[in-house]
Coordinates of C-alpha atoms and ligand atoms in Angstrom, one line a residue:
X1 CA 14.4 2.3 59.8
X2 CA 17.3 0.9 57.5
X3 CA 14.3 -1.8 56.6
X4 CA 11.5 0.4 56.3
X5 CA 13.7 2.4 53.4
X6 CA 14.2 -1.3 51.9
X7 CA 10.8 -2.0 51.5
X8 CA 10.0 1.6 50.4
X9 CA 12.8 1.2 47.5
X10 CA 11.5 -2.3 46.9
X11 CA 8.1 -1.3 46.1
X12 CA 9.3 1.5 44.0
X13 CA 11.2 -0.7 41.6
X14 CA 8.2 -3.3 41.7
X15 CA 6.0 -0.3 40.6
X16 CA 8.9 1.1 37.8
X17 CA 8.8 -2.3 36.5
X18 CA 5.3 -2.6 35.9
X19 CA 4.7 0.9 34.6
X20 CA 7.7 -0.2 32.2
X21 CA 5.8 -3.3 30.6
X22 CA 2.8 -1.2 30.6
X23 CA 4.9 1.3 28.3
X24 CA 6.3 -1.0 26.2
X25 CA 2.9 -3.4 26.0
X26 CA 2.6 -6.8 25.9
X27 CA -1.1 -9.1 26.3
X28 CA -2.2 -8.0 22.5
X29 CA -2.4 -10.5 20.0
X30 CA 0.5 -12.2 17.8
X31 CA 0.7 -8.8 15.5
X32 CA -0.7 -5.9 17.8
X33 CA 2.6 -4.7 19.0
X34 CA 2.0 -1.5 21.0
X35 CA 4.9 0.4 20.8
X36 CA 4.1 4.0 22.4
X37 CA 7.0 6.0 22.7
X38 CA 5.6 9.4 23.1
X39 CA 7.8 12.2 23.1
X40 CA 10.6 10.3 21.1
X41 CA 12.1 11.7 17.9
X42 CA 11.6 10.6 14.9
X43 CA 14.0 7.6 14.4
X44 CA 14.9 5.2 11.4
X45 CA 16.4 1.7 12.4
X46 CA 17.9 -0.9 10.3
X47 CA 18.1 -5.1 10.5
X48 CA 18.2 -7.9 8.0
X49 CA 15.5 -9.3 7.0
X50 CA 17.0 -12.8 5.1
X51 CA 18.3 -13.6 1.8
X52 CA 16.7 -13.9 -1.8
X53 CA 17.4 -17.2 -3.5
X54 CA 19.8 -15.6 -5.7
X55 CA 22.0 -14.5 -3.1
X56 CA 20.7 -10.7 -2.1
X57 CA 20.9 -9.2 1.1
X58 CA 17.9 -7.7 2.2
X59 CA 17.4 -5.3 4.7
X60 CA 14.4 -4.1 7.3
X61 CA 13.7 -0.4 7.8
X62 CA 11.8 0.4 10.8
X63 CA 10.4 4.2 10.6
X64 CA 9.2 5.2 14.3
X65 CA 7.5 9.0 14.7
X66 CA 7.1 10.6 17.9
X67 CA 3.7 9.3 18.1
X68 CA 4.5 5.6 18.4
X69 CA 4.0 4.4 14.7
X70 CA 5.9 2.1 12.8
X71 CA 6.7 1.3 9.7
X72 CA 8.7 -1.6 8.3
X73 CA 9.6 -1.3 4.9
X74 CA 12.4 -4.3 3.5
X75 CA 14.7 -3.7 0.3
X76 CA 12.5 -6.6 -1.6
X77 CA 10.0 -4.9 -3.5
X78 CA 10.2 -1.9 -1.3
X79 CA 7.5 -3.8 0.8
X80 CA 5.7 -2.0 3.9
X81 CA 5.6 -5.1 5.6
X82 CA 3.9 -3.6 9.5
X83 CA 2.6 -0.3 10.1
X84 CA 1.2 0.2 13.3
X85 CA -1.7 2.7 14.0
X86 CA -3.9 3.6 17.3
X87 CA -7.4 2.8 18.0
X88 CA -9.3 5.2 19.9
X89 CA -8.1 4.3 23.1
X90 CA -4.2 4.6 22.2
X91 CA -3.6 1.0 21.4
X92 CA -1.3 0.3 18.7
X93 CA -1.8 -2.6 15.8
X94 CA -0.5 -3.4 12.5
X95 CA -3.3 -3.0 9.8
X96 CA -1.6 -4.2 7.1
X97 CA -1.3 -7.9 5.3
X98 CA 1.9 -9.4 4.9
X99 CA 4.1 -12.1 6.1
X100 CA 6.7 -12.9 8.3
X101 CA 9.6 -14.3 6.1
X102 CA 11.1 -13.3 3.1
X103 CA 10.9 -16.4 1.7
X104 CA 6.8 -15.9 2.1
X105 CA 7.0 -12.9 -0.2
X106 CA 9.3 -14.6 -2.6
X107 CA 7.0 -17.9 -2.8
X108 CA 3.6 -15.9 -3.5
X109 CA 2.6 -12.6 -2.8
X110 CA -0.2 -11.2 -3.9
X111 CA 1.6 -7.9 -4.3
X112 CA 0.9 -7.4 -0.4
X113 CA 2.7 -3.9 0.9
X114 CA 4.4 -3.9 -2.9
X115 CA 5.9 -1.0 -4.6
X116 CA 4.9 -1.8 -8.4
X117 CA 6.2 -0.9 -11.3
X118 CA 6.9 -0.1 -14.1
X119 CA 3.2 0.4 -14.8
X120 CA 0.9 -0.4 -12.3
X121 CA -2.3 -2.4 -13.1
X122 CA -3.4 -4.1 -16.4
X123 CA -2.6 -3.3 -20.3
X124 CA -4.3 -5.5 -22.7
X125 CA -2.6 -8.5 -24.4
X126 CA 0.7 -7.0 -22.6
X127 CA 1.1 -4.8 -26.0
X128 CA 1.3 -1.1 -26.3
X129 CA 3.0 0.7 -29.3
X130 CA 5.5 4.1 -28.8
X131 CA 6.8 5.9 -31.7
X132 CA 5.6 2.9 -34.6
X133 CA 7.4 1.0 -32.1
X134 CA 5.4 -1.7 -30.8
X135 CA 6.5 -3.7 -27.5
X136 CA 5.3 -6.7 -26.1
X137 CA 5.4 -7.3 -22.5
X138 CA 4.6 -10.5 -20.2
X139 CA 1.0 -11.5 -20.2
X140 CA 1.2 -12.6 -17.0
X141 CA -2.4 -11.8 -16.2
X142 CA -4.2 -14.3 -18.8
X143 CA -3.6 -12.4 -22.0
X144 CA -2.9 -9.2 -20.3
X145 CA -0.1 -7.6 -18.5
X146 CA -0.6 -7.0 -14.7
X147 CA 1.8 -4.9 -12.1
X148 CA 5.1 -5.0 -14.2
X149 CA 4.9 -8.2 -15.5
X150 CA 7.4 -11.3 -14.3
X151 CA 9.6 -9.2 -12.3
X152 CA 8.0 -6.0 -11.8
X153 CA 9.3 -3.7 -8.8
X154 CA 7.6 -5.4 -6.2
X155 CA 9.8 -8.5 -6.5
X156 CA 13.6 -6.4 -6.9
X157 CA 15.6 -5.5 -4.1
X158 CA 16.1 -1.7 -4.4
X159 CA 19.0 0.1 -2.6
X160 CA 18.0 2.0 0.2
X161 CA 19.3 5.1 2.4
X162 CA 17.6 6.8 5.5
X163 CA 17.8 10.5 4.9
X164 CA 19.1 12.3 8.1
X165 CA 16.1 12.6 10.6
X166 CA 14.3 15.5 11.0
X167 CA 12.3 16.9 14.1
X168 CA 9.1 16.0 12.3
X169 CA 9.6 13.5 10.3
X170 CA 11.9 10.4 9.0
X171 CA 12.6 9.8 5.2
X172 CA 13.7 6.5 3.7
X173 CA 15.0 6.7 0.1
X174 CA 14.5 3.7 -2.4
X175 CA 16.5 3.5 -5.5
X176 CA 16.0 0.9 -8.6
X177 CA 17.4 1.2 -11.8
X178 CA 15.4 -0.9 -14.4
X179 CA 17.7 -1.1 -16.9
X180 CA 16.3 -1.2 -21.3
X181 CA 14.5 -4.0 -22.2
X182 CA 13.2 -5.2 -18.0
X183 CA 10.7 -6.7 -18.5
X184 CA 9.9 -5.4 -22.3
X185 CA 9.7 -1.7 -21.8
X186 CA 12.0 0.8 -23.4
X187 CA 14.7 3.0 -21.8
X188 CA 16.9 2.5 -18.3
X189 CA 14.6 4.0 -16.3
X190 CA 16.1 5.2 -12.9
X191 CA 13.0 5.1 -9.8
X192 CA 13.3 7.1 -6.9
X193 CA 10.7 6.2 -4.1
X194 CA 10.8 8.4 -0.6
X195 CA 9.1 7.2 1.9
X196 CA 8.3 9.6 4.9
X197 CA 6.9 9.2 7.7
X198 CA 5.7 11.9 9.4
X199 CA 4.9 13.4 13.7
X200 CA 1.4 13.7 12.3
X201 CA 0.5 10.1 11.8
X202 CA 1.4 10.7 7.9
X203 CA 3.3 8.4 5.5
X204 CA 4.3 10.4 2.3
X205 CA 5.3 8.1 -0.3
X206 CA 6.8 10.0 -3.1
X207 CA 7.8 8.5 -6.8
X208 CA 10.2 10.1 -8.9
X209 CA 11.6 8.6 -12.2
X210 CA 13.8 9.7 -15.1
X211 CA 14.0 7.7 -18.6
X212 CA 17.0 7.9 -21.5
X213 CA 14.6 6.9 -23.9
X214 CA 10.4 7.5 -24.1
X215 CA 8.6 5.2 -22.8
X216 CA 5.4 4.4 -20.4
X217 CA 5.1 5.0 -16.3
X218 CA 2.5 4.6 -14.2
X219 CA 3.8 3.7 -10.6
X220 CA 1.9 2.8 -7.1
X221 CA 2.0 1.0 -4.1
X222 CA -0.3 -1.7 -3.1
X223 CA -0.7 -2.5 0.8
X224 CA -3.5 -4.3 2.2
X225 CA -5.5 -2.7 5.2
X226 CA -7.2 -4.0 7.4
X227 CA -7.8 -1.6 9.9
X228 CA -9.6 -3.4 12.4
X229 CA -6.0 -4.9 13.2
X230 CA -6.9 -8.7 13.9
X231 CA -6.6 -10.1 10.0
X232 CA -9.4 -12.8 10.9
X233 CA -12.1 -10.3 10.1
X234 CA -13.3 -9.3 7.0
X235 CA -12.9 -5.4 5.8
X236 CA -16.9 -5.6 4.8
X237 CA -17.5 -3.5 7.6
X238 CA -14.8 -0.6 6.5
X239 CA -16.5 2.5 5.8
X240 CA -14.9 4.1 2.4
X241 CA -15.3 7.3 0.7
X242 CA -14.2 7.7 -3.2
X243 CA -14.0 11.3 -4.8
X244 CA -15.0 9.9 -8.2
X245 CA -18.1 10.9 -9.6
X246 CA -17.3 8.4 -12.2
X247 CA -15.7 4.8 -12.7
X248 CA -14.1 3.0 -15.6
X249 CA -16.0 -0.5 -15.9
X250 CA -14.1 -3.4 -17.2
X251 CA -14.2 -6.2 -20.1
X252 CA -14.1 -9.9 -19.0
X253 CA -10.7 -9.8 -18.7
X254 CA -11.1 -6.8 -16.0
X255 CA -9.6 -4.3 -19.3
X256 CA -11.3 -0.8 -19.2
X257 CA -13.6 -1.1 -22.3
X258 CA -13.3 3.2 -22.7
X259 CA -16.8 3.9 -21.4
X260 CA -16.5 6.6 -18.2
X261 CA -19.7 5.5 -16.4
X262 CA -21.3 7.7 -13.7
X263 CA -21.3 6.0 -10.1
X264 CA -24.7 7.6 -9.5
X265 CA -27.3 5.2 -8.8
X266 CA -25.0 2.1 -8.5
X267 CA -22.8 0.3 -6.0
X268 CA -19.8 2.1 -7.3
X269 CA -21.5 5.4 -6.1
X270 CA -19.0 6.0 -2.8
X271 CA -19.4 9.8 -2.6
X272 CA -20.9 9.7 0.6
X273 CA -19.6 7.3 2.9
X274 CA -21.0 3.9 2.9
X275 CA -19.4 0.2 4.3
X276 CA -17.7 -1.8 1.4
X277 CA -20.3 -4.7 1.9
X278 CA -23.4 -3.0 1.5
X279 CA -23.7 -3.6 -2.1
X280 CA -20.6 -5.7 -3.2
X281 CA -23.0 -8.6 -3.7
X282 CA -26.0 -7.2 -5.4
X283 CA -26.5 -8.4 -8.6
X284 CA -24.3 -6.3 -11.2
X285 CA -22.2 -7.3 -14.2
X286 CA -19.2 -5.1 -13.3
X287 CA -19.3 -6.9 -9.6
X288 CA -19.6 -9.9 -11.0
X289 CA -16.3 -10.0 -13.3
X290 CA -14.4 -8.2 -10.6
X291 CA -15.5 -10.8 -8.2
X292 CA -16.4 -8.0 -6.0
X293 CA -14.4 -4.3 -6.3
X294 CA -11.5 -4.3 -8.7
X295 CA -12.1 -0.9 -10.4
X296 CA -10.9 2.5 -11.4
X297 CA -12.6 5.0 -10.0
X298 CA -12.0 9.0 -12.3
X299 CA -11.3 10.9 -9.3
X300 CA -12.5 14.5 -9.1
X301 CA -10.4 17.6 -9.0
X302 CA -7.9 16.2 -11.2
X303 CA -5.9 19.6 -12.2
X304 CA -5.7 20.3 -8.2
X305 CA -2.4 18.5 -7.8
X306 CA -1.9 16.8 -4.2
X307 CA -6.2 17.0 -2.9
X308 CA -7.6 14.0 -0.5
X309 CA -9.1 11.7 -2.7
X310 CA -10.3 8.7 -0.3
X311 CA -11.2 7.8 3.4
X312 CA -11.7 4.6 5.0
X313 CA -13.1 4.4 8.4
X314 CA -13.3 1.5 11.0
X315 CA -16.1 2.3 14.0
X316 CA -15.1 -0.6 16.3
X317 CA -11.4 0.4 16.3
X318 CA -12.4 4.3 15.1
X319 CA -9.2 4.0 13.2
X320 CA -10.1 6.7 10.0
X321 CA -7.6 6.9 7.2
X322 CA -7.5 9.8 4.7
X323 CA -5.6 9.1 1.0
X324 CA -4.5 12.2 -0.9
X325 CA -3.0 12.0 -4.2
X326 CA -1.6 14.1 -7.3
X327 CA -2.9 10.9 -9.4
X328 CA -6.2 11.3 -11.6
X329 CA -7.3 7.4 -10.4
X330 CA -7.5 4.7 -7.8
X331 CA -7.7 1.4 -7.6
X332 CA -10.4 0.0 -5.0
X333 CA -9.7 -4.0 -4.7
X334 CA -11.5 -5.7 -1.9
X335 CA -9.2 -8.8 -1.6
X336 CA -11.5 -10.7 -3.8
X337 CA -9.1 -13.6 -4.5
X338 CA -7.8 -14.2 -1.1
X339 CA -9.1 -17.4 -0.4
X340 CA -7.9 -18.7 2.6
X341 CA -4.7 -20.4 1.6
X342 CA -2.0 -17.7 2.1
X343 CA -0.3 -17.7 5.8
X344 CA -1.4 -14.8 7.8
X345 CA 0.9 -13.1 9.8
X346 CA -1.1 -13.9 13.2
X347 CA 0.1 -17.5 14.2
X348 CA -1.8 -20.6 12.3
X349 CA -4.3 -17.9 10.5
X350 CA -4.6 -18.0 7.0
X351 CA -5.7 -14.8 5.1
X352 CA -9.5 -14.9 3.8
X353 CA -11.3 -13.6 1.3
X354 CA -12.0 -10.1 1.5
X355 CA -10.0 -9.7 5.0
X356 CA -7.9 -6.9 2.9
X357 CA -8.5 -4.0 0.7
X358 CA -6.3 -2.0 -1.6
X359 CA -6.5 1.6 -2.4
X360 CA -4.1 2.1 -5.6
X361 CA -3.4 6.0 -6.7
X362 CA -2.5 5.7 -9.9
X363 CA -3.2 6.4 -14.0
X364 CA -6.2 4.5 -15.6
X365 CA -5.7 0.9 -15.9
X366 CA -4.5 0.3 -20.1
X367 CA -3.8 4.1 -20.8
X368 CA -1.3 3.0 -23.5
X369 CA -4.4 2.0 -25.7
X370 CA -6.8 4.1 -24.5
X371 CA -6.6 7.5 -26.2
X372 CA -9.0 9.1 -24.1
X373 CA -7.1 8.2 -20.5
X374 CA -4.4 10.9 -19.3
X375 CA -1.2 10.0 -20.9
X376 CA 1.6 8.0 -19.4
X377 CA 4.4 9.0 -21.6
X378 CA 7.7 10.0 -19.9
X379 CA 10.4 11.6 -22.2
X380 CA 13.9 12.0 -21.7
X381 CA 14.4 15.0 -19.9
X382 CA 11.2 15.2 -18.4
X383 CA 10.9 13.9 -14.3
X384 CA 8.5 11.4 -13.3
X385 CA 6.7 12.9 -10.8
X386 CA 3.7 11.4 -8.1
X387 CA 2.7 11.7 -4.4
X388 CA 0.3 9.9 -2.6
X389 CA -0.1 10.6 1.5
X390 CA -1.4 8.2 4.1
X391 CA -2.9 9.9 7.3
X392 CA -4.5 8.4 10.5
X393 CA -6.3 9.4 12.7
X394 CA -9.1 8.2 15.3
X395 CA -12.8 9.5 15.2
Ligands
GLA1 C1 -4.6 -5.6 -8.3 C2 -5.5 -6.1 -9.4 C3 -6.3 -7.3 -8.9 C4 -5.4 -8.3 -8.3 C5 -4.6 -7.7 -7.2 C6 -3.6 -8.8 -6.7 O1 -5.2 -4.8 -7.4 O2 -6.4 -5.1 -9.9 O3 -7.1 -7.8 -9.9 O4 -4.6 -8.8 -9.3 O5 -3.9 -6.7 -7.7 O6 -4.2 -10.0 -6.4

């Protein structure tokens, strides 16, 4: 008998054991961790992440919901730098580009997973003029001004805090103080960026920011999907939906040249859903200096505060994503100068060209010069104010 129990025991720890490495996953490839932890709270953890070359710690956020996703966000440049999402069977992967060191991001990155700042995308000749002031800013972008400039927020290490957790949700509070004169813009501008993540599959981020003196904002946040989660494959196949019944098209120098042109009747028409490669090589001007999509679409709806804006959708995977935004634009990029030189997260890969694509709430591209955009002026006194929510979901 005493044996018979022995065996019985035995086989029921063989059997706890395997359901165990089931649970916690293992067989996927280098960056598909599966991580299901179903009927967990919401949890924030905290590790370093390295050094920068000046000496600054930084540190690695990991933001788990109840669900099983993750997100790692790390001090430098407020970088998401994993975010894991199910495919329609329950298997979790990380969709986004990034890298696996710090000294990756600090060598070259393409702004992968980047908070940016102060004023996301490009102003001509890195010049705008405030109150008969005029300021000149990097032209780090050929003659223009791209993402901040130099050292624009994706390349500071902002101080973080993990709010208290919540039953629904963790939050993770960035704070950067750019003080007068970063970079070329005016006033010590203090930047609040919450990042939460929610027990619906939801990642708010939420930007505040206050100025002592006026000057121009226009923040965002610029991750690479690919939601098939295996970075060898291109996002052509991505199925994407735009709000926008118009588009700004862009000078050589990829400058909005003030014409509002209706999408109808062109590739830039993504009312109804359609894949990002069905037309991004037809023969079109606009496609042509973007080297593919790297445009402002006007979205709709624009006096409706927070409204969903965007939707990508990958049938293999049926992983669907659904952007909402209090921001009148976005930017669709399609990875168009990834070209195969940048290390890949997956072991010995390299990241292609047009393996990622960015979706980048935010106010038109050069609104400084542009006196018909929205304005971007923040005034002392007034709060800097801007949501944009992630949300996936399987279909
Ligand atoms: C933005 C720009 C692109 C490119 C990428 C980063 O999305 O619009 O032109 O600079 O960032 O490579």
């Amino acid at each position: 008998m005493k044996n018979l129990n022995d065996i019985l025991q035995f086989n029921i720890l063989i059997l706890l054991s395997i359901l165990m490495i089931q649970c916690t996953g293992t067989g996927a490839k280098q960056n598909n961790k599966t991580a299901l932890k179903s009927n967990e709270m919401p949890q924030i953890t905290k590790e370093m992440f390295g050094t920068t070359f000046n000496g600054q710690a930084v540190e690695k956020y990991t933001l788990s919901n109840s669900l099983g996703m993750q997100v790692d966000i790390i001090t430098y440049g407020g970088i998401i730098t994993r975010w894991t999402a199910p495919n329609k069977d329950g298997v979790f992967q990380d969709v986004v580009l990034g890298y696996n060191s710090l000294d990756q991001y600090m060598e070259s990155n393409p702004y992968f997973g980047a908070l940016i700042g102060r004023y996301g995308n490009r102003i001509a000749n890195g010049q705008f003029t405030l109150n008969n002031n005029t300021y000149q800013l990097a032209q780090n972008n050929g003659k223009n001004h791209l993402h901040g400039g130099d050292k624009g927020f994706d390349k500071v290490v902002w101080t973080a805090e993990p709010m208290p957790p919540k039953d629904d949700s963790v939050t993770l509070k960035l704070t950067y103080l750019s003080v007068d004169g970063e970079e070329g813009y005016p006033g010590n501008l203090q930047t609040t960026v919450l990042y939460t993540l929610t027990n619906e599959n939801v990642l708010d981020v939420e930007y505040k920011a206050t100025s002592d003196q006026e000057t121009i904002v226009n923040l965002t946040q610029h991750t690479y999907f690919n939601l098939s989660g295996d970075f060898s494959n291109t996002i052509l196949d991505h199925e994407i939906t735009i709000d926008a019944d118009a588009y700004l098209p862009v000078d050589e120098t990829l400058i909005p040249t003030g014409v509002v042109a209706d999408v109808s009747g062109t590739p830039f028409d993504f009312r109804n859903a359609k894949a990002i490669g069905k037309q991004i090589n037809d023969t079109n001007e606009q496609l042509s200096r973007g080297l593919g999509y790297d445009h402002c679409w006007v979205l709709n709806n624009q006096n409706s505060g927070l409204r969903e804006v965007a939707t990508a959708y990958h049938k293999d995977s049926g992983r669907y994503l659904e952007i909402a935004t209090t921001e009148p634009g976005i930017q669709l990029y399609t990875g168009n100068f990834l070209d195969g030189t940048l290390p890949s997260k997956q072991k010995g890969e390299t990241y292609n060209y047009r393996t990622g694509f960015c979706l980048e709430t935010q106010h038109f591209p050069d609104s400084p010069n542009q006196s018909n955009f929205p304005i971007v002026v923040l005034k002392p006194g007034e709060m800097y104010n801007s949501k944009t929510t992630f949300k996936f979901s399987t279909k």
